Amino acid sequence: MFLAIIMFNMIINKTKKMFEDNNNSGSLSKLSISEAPSPGDPKYEETKQELKETIYDCIKTIKDPEKPATLEDLKVVYEDGVQIEHFKPSDVSLVRIEFNPTVPHCSLATLIGLCIRVKLQRNLMEKIKLSIFIKKGAHDTEAEINKQINDKERVAAAMEVPSLSQLVEQCISEDEI
Amino acid sequence: MFNIGTSDHIMSQTTPLQTLKGHVGRVWSVAWSPTGTMLSSCGEDKNIRLWGKESFGTKFTAKAILSDCHQRTIRETAWSPCGNFIASASFDATTAIWDKRSGQFECNATLEGHENEVKSVTWSKSGQFLATCSRDKSVWVWEVGEEDEYECGAVINAHIQDVKKVRFHPHDNILASASYDDTVKLFKEDLSEADWVNFATLKSHTSTVWSLAFDRTGTRLATCSDDQTVKIWKEYRPGNSSGIPTPDGDAVWKCVCTLSGHHGRTIYDISWCHSTDLIATGCGDDAIRIFKESTNHSSGDEVSFDLVHTVHGAHAQDLNCVAWNPMVPGMLASCSDDGEIKLWQFKLDTL
């Protein structure tokens, strides 16, 4: 009987502790949510800048489909081309990337757009909604290409074409040039 | 867990019923069987999944996986009006026909002809025709013969870009298509020529038209677009009371309402419920929105619709498809890039 009471107490205490632990972790997670920076907060700008840099770091090493150089080397992508339009820490942010094809009739502009989209889709941990655009006036068929690289159905289908997906894989692989 | 929203005098409520998991990767489309008891889904993993209930009142569970028929993404499935067949459209340029008459669905025909991705498939109400569309810009109408024969009855090259969606009229042999060329086109069977002809082109959207849905009468059409608007189109037949001229004796379709400012990104799909008349949209901003026609504002030819409910974050990523259950009023299925399918129950109370 006595033993039973002790055990009962033990269980009660254990349950109590579990409750406390739960509450603690609950308040902890609340704390971290309230700590998520809001606009105006210097931490907000800092996190936003971090996202921008992460995205840029991801795309700058994409290899040009033709030349033995990266998109950064060729100034096809540049840090200012990455715009965080609607930044929401710990939620979906809207990102706009502008790129500048080397020549106005560059036939590989679509492929470059495809590489940017696929590489970010695969490597970025943060949740984003991405729009990609050619720098205004930088390409003869700018509107056409913009429409194509922002149509996710076209992108998905393109990535199932072996010859095309192979090209993309080569451009976005992380090995040395 | 309720999601309650109000708009003017309308109170609405959307209850999440279930999440159906199983697909790997993006789920492109969901479709209800004609009796609303089964749901088919498909996507990037090249499988069709069938979901159904054991008995009335229970939850939907996985019933079957149809695989090994397509080499690439399955973009859409469609049930025949009799419920015995499912057609599946794939990026592998083929459309497969699955037959259940033996007891379980088996792939018994593959329709070839499109040059590349087949994006959408639809059956006519009579079950006599099947239509498909593709990135190759064409719309094909197949005649369904006896003994599982599908004969191509027409290849329509009316659009100048990819065709994203095809849908048959709810009663008549009229076909509608939505395209990357920003237009919607309507086709009818020309009995004298034994061909299908384009009799109307609906121009007003400023970017890709992703999807479309007829209302229950077939006299109105809702379209949704990459331009982030929904448009409602109305049919004017020859001799209509509004005095709209109808050259060549064909019905004329006019845009009578544009819903803008509600959606934050591309609207990928739209479903018009044939029992409640509510319109649901699935959007790239992860939300489901429900619209209801206003009873007080509609005068003459102009109509207006109220946004009666928004489910923000309905999915973790883009919604690709929304579908009202044809038998259970207010029941909606949705699917997303997040790999999930969700079932919702929408309730509307007018205060």
XYZ file of N, CA and C in Angstrom, chain A residues 1-176:
528
model
N 0.834 -1.194 0.000
C 0.000 0.000 0.000
C 0.878 1.257 0.000
N 1.830 1.294 0.941
C 2.748 2.426 1.073
C 3.535 2.627 -0.234
N 3.987 1.478 -0.740
C 4.756 1.495 -1.980
C 3.904 2.077 -3.128
N 2.646 1.637 -3.087
C 1.737 2.118 -4.131
C 1.609 3.628 -4.069
N 1.515 4.174 -2.833
C 1.379 5.631 -2.698
C 2.636 6.337 -3.221
N 3.793 5.791 -2.852
C 5.052 6.386 -3.334
C 5.073 6.413 -4.859
N 4.709 5.268 -5.407
C 4.734 5.189 -6.876
C 3.769 6.188 -7.496
N 2.597 6.290 -6.840
C 1.589 7.218 -7.328
C 2.141 8.649 -7.325
N 2.811 8.980 -6.195
C 3.421 10.307 -6.092
C 4.465 10.537 -7.164
N 5.230 9.461 -7.379
C 6.274 9.583 -8.397
C 5.662 9.897 -9.767
N 4.580 9.161 -9.990
C 3.930 9.382 -11.306
C 3.408 10.806 -11.411
N 2.768 11.244 -10.278
C 2.233 12.608 -10.269
C 3.350 13.623 -10.554
N 4.463 13.440 -9.840
C 5.573 14.386 -10.007
C 6.118 14.368 -11.421
N 6.217 13.161 -11.927
C 6.745 13.020 -13.285
C 5.827 13.735 -14.279
N 4.510 13.498 -14.078
C 3.553 14.128 -14.976
C 3.643 15.640 -14.869
N 3.752 16.110 -13.605
C 3.880 17.549 -13.357
C 5.072 18.114 -14.121
N 6.195 17.352 -14.012
C 7.423 17.805 -14.639
C 7.241 17.864 -16.166
N 6.551 16.822 -16.666
C 6.322 16.795 -18.104
C 5.519 18.019 -18.543
N 4.537 18.334 -17.698
C 3.720 19.510 -18.006
C 4.558 20.767 -18.035
N 5.422 20.863 -16.992
C 6.271 22.056 -16.906
C 7.195 22.147 -18.122
N 7.767 20.974 -18.465
C 8.668 20.954 -19.621
C 7.945 21.426 -20.874
N 6.722 20.876 -20.992
C 5.930 21.261 -22.156
C 5.679 22.753 -22.190
N 5.316 23.258 -20.984
C 5.039 24.693 -20.911
C 6.269 25.507 -21.236
N 7.404 25.029 -20.706
C 8.646 25.741 -20.972
C 8.945 25.800 -22.455
N 8.858 24.604 -23.057
C 9.182 24.598 -24.484
C 8.158 25.441 -25.227
N 6.916 25.436 -24.718
C 5.880 26.259 -25.343
C 6.240 27.721 -25.291
N 6.648 28.176 -24.094
C 6.950 29.602 -23.984
C 8.216 29.931 -24.764
N 9.108 28.937 -24.840
C 10.324 29.164 -25.612
C 9.987 29.427 -27.077
N 9.105 28.546 -27.611
C 8.793 28.725 -29.025
C 8.034 30.023 -29.241
N 7.216 30.398 -28.224
C 6.512 31.680 -28.344
C 7.525 32.821 -28.388
N 8.533 32.658 -27.513
C 9.561 33.681 -27.424
C 10.236 33.854 -28.789
N 10.556 32.697 -29.397
C 11.285 32.802 -30.662
C 10.389 33.418 -31.747
N 9.079 33.176 -31.631
C 8.189 33.784 -32.618
C 8.152 35.298 -32.410
N 8.017 35.700 -31.131
C 7.943 37.138 -30.888
C 9.283 37.793 -31.210
N 10.343 36.964 -31.237
C 11.651 37.521 -31.573
C 11.859 37.666 -33.074
N 10.981 37.016 -33.873
C 11.106 37.170 -35.317
C 11.001 38.653 -35.644
N 12.061 39.206 -36.255
C 12.097 40.656 -36.428
C 11.019 41.179 -37.362
N 10.556 42.376 -37.079
C 9.547 42.999 -37.928
C 10.169 44.200 -38.635
N 9.508 44.704 -39.687
C 10.077 45.822 -40.445
C 10.437 46.999 -39.526
N 11.557 47.653 -39.824
C 11.994 48.777 -39.010
C 13.046 48.339 -38.004
N 12.928 47.129 -37.536
C 13.868 46.516 -36.617
C 15.201 46.320 -37.353
N 16.346 46.705 -36.744
C 17.616 46.489 -37.455
C 17.857 45.014 -37.765
N 17.364 44.140 -36.865
C 17.518 42.704 -37.073
C 16.764 42.255 -38.335
N 15.652 42.924 -38.626
C 14.833 42.602 -39.803
C 15.644 42.835 -41.070
N 16.256 44.026 -41.119
C 17.066 44.374 -42.295
C 18.236 43.406 -42.445
N 18.792 43.029 -41.292
C 19.945 42.135 -41.295
C 19.551 40.755 -41.856
N 18.401 40.218 -41.384
C 17.943 38.908 -41.855
C 17.601 38.960 -43.332
N 17.015 40.085 -43.738
C 16.652 40.266 -45.140
C 17.908 40.262 -46.016
N 18.923 40.990 -45.538
C 20.198 41.048 -46.252
C 20.838 39.665 -46.336
N 20.689 38.909 -45.239
C 21.243 37.553 -45.214
C 20.607 36.666 -46.285
N 19.270 36.784 -46.414
C 18.557 35.988 -47.408
C 19.042 36.365 -48.808
N 19.179 37.668 -49.018
C 19.642 38.158 -50.309
C 21.022 37.588 -50.642
N 21.908 37.599 -49.635
C 23.260 37.093 -49.854
C 23.261 35.583 -50.100
N 22.424 34.863 -49.342
C 22.339 33.403 -49.528
C 21.910 33.088 -50.955
N 20.908 33.837 -51.425
C 20.409 33.605 -52.783
C 21.492 33.936 -53.807
N 22.136 35.065 -53.596
C 23.163 35.461 -54.558
C 24.322 34.465 -54.583
N 24.735 34.008 -53.389
C 25.823 33.031 -53.310
C 25.472 31.758 -54.060
N 24.188 31.428 -54.032
C 23.730 30.207 -54.693
C 23.797 30.335 -56.221
N 23.407 31.482 -56.740
C 23.322 31.606 -58.209
C 24.609 32.095 -58.871
N 25.491 32.744 -58.086
C 26.681 33.338 -58.711
C 27.637 32.297 -59.275
N 27.586 31.076 -58.705
C 28.518 30.036 -59.155
C 27.983 29.205 -60.315
N 26.749 29.520 -60.778
C 26.216 28.796 -61.939
C 27.151 29.043 -63.125
N 27.449 27.941 -63.834
C 28.374 28.080 -64.955
C 27.651 28.531 -66.219
N 28.301 29.337 -67.000
C 27.720 29.749 -68.273
C 27.636 28.516 -69.176
N 26.523 28.377 -69.910
C 26.382 27.180 -70.748
C 27.452 27.049 -71.825
N 28.055 28.164 -72.213
C 29.022 28.105 -73.311
C 30.461 28.378 -72.902
N 30.612 29.388 -72.037
C 31.979 29.812 -71.713
C 32.459 29.198 -70.409
N 33.760 29.002 -70.263
C 34.286 28.433 -69.016
C 34.341 29.492 -67.918
N 33.196 30.030 -67.557
C 33.153 31.075 -66.542
C 31.820 30.987 -65.815
N 31.765 31.646 -64.647
C 30.498 31.630 -63.909
C 29.644 32.823 -64.344
N 28.365 32.768 -63.972
C 27.463 33.877 -64.307
C 27.930 35.171 -63.643
N 28.590 35.031 -62.477
C 29.112 36.224 -61.804
C 30.292 36.797 -62.582
N 31.192 35.922 -63.016
C 32.359 36.361 -63.803
C 31.908 37.173 -65.012
N 30.841 36.676 -65.648
C 30.395 37.303 -66.898
C 29.415 38.462 -66.652
N 29.178 38.752 -65.366
C 28.242 39.816 -64.951
C 26.816 39.585 -65.479
N 26.476 38.311 -65.663
C 25.099 37.967 -66.052
C 24.210 38.111 -64.813
N 24.757 37.707 -63.661
C 24.058 37.986 -62.400
C 24.931 38.892 -61.541
N 24.277 39.678 -60.686
C 24.959 40.648 -59.832
C 24.113 40.819 -58.595
N 24.768 41.192 -57.518
C 24.079 41.226 -56.236
C 22.840 42.132 -56.251
N 22.929 43.261 -56.932
C 21.783 44.185 -56.961
C 20.597 43.640 -57.756
N 20.874 42.596 -58.530
C 19.795 41.991 -59.297
C 18.869 41.135 -58.451
N 19.303 40.862 -57.217
C 18.459 40.071 -56.312
C 17.671 41.013 -55.411
N 16.378 41.012 -55.567
C 15.537 41.903 -54.753
C 14.593 41.074 -53.897
N 14.622 41.351 -52.587
C 13.647 40.705 -51.705
C 12.463 41.670 -51.651
N 11.400 41.330 -52.350
C 10.306 42.289 -52.497
C 9.371 42.329 -51.307
N 9.149 41.177 -50.753
C 8.190 41.134 -49.661
C 8.774 40.176 -48.646
N 9.533 40.718 -47.703
C 10.269 39.848 -46.797
C 9.471 39.512 -45.555
N 9.299 38.210 -45.328
C 8.605 37.757 -44.114
C 9.479 36.704 -43.448
N 10.180 37.078 -42.341
C 11.026 36.082 -41.679
C 10.176 34.899 -41.250
N 10.720 33.723 -41.348
C 10.059 32.462 -40.989
C 8.752 32.237 -41.744
N 8.600 32.918 -42.880
C 7.445 32.656 -43.742
C 7.889 32.780 -45.202
N 6.949 32.807 -46.137
C 7.298 32.865 -47.547
C 7.674 34.295 -47.944
N 8.850 34.464 -48.526
C 9.262 35.781 -49.021
C 9.175 35.795 -50.545
N 8.875 36.962 -51.082
C 8.824 37.094 -52.536
C 10.171 37.614 -53.019
N 10.758 36.899 -53.967
C 12.083 37.261 -54.450
C 12.036 37.486 -55.954
N 12.716 38.548 -56.382
C 12.771 38.867 -57.793
C 14.235 38.895 -58.213
N 14.551 38.136 -59.237
C 15.937 38.128 -59.703
C 15.992 38.655 -61.135
N 16.883 39.605 -61.326
C 17.083 40.150 -62.668
C 18.436 39.646 -63.166
N 18.490 39.267 -64.438
C 19.802 38.901 -64.985
C 20.000 39.546 -66.348
N 21.258 39.627 -66.728
C 21.622 40.379 -67.920
C 22.352 39.469 -68.910
N 21.655 38.977 -69.933
C 22.317 38.091 -70.898
C 23.454 38.840 -71.587
N 24.508 38.115 -71.922
C 25.709 38.780 -72.455
C 25.460 39.515 -73.771
N 24.616 38.932 -74.629
C 24.292 39.616 -75.892
C 22.772 39.644 -76.069
N 22.250 40.690 -76.762
C 20.795 40.867 -76.840
C 20.047 39.757 -77.568
N 20.764 38.910 -78.327
C 20.071 37.835 -79.020
C 20.483 36.484 -78.461
N 21.088 36.532 -77.257
C 21.597 35.313 -76.618
C 20.548 34.207 -76.624
N 20.881 33.115 -77.303
C 19.921 32.024 -77.441
C 19.834 31.200 -76.169
N 20.766 31.451 -75.262
C 20.806 30.631 -74.062
C 20.146 31.303 -72.856
N 19.499 32.439 -73.092
C 18.886 33.180 -71.987
C 17.865 32.329 -71.240
N 17.084 31.546 -71.987
C 16.080 30.698 -71.346
C 16.749 29.654 -70.466
N 17.834 29.091 -70.987
C 18.553 28.069 -70.228
C 19.126 28.660 -68.932
N 19.638 29.884 -69.015
C 20.189 30.533 -67.822
C 19.071 30.738 -66.779
N 17.920 31.189 -67.251
C 16.769 31.369 -66.356
C 16.376 30.061 -65.693
N 16.404 29.013 -66.481
C 16.054 27.683 -65.996
C 17.046 27.239 -64.900
N 18.331 27.495 -65.155
C 19.377 27.126 -64.185
C 19.166 27.856 -62.855
N 18.877 29.146 -62.942
C 18.679 29.941 -61.725
C 17.515 29.372 -60.916
N 16.412 29.100 -61.618
C 15.220 28.606 -60.933
C 15.468 27.235 -60.297
N 16.038 26.326 -61.074
C 16.216 24.958 -60.573
C 17.219 24.918 -59.426
N 18.303 25.687 -59.550
C 19.312 25.633 -58.488
C 18.742 26.164 -57.169
N 17.984 27.240 -57.244
C 17.402 27.793 -56.016
C 16.362 26.849 -55.427
N 15.569 26.257 -56.312
C 14.547 25.320 -55.867
C 15.176 24.174 -55.060
N 16.333 23.738 -55.516
C 16.966 22.600 -54.870
C 17.741 22.953 -53.624
N 18.394 24.094 -53.640
C 19.363 24.358 -52.584
C 18.914 25.304 -51.482
N 17.915 26.108 -51.749
C 17.546 27.112 -50.754
C 16.634 26.507 -49.696
N 16.986 26.693 -48.434
C 16.173 26.162 -47.343
C 14.973 27.077 -47.079
N 15.186 28.370 -47.223
C 14.120 29.338 -46.954
C 13.003 29.199 -47.983
N 11.777 29.446 -47.536
C 10.651 29.371 -48.462
C 10.511 30.692 -49.224
N 10.601 30.591 -50.552
C 10.447 31.811 -51.347
C 9.515 31.561 -52.533
N 8.963 32.652 -53.045
C 8.244 32.631 -54.321
C 9.122 33.449 -55.253
N 9.551 32.811 -56.324
C 10.575 33.427 -57.167
C 10.047 33.907 -58.514
N 10.406 35.123 -58.876
C 10.139 35.621 -60.226
C 11.481 35.990 -60.842
N 11.689 35.592 -62.087
C 12.967 35.882 -62.754
C 12.718 36.735 -63.987
N 13.512 37.772 -64.132
C 13.341 38.665 -65.278
C 14.675 39.004 -65.917
N 14.619 39.215 -67.219
C 15.798 39.700 -67.935
C 15.871 41.205 -67.722
N 17.080 41.706 -67.551
C 17.263 43.152 -67.371
C 16.586 43.887 -68.523
N 15.829 44.904 -68.181
C 15.028 45.612 -69.176
C 15.879 46.089 -70.351
N 15.468 45.755 -71.541
C 16.179 46.198 -72.742
C 17.395 45.364 -73.096
N 17.635 44.288 -72.335
C 18.864 43.516 -72.565
C 18.690 42.377 -73.560
N 17.461 42.143 -73.977
C 17.256 41.040 -74.906
C 16.150 41.342 -75.901
N 16.330 40.842 -77.130
C 15.376 41.111 -78.199
C 13.991 40.529 -77.913
N 13.956 39.354 -77.299
C 12.666 38.712 -77.045
C 12.427 38.563 -75.539
N 12.708 39.686 -74.868
C 12.641 39.754 -73.406
C 11.310 39.247 -72.824
N 10.193 39.788 -73.336
C 8.882 39.453 -72.778
C 8.591 37.964 -72.927
N 8.952 37.448 -74.099
C 8.723 36.042 -74.394
C 9.489 35.140 -73.427
N 10.753 35.477 -73.212
C 11.587 34.664 -72.318
C 11.118 34.793 -70.872
N 10.787 36.015 -70.465
C 10.293 36.213 -69.100
C 9.069 35.346 -68.832
N 8.180 35.309 -69.803
C 6.950 34.536 -69.624
C 7.268 33.047 -69.486
N 8.188 32.607 -70.328
C 8.549 31.197 -70.333
C 9.232 30.739 -69.048
N 10.178 31.525 -68.546
C 10.922 31.074 -67.364
C 10.133 31.264 -66.075
N 9.002 31.953 -66.144
C 8.167 32.095 -64.957
C 6.924 31.211 -65.019
N 6.851 30.383 -66.060
C 5.742 29.441 -66.170
C 6.234 28.103 -65.607
N 5.761 27.772 -64.419
C 6.325 26.598 -63.729
C 6.023 25.287 -64.436
N 4.962 25.281 -65.237
C 4.623 24.063 -65.971
C 5.643 23.838 -67.086
N 5.998 24.936 -67.768
C 7.011 24.842 -68.822
C 8.355 24.430 -68.227
N 8.682 25.002 -67.065
C 9.952 24.682 -66.403
C 9.977 23.208 -66.006
N 8.880 22.741 -65.398
C 8.814 21.342 -64.952
C 8.956 20.392 -66.144
N 8.265 20.724 -67.238
C 8.321 19.867 -68.421
C 9.722 19.880 -69.028
N 10.337 21.060 -69.060
C 11.687 21.183 -69.629
C 12.673 20.311 -68.859
N 12.506 20.263 -67.540
C 13.433 19.488 -66.723
C 13.238 17.976 -66.887
N 12.165 17.584 -67.580
C 11.981 16.159 -67.854
C 12.485 15.775 -69.251
N 12.981 16.764 -69.977
C 13.587 16.468 -71.282
C 15.064 16.168 -71.011
N 15.502 14.919 -71.246
C 16.862 14.511 -70.826
C 17.978 15.437 -71.312
N 17.943 15.829 -72.588
C 19.037 16.653 -73.107
C 19.101 18.002 -72.389
N 17.931 18.558 -72.093
C 17.863 19.866 -71.453
C 18.262 19.784 -69.979
N 17.751 18.759 -69.293
C 18.046 18.653 -67.869
C 19.527 18.355 -67.655
N 20.127 17.633 -68.620
C 21.563 17.350 -68.540
C 22.372 18.655 -68.608
N 21.956 19.527 -69.524
C 22.618 20.830 -69.662
C 22.513 21.630 -68.363
N 21.292 21.649 -67.797
C 21.071 22.385 -66.554
C 21.934 21.806 -65.439
N 21.949 20.465 -65.339
C 22.746 19.823 -64.294
C 24.221 20.213 -64.396
N 24.734 20.244 -65.635
C 26.138 20.627 -65.828
C 26.391 22.047 -65.336
N 25.468 22.940 -65.661
C 25.655 24.343 -65.301
C 25.531 24.590 -63.798
N 24.684 23.809 -63.139
C 24.491 24.104 -61.716
C 25.311 23.203 -60.795
N 26.071 22.244 -61.363
C 26.872 21.372 -60.502
C 27.953 22.218 -59.824
N 28.352 21.793 -58.629
C 29.218 22.645 -57.815
C 30.711 22.384 -58.008
N 31.072 21.468 -58.935
C 32.503 21.194 -59.091
C 33.211 22.338 -59.815
N 34.531 22.268 -59.768
C 35.331 23.360 -60.333
C 35.206 23.422 -61.859
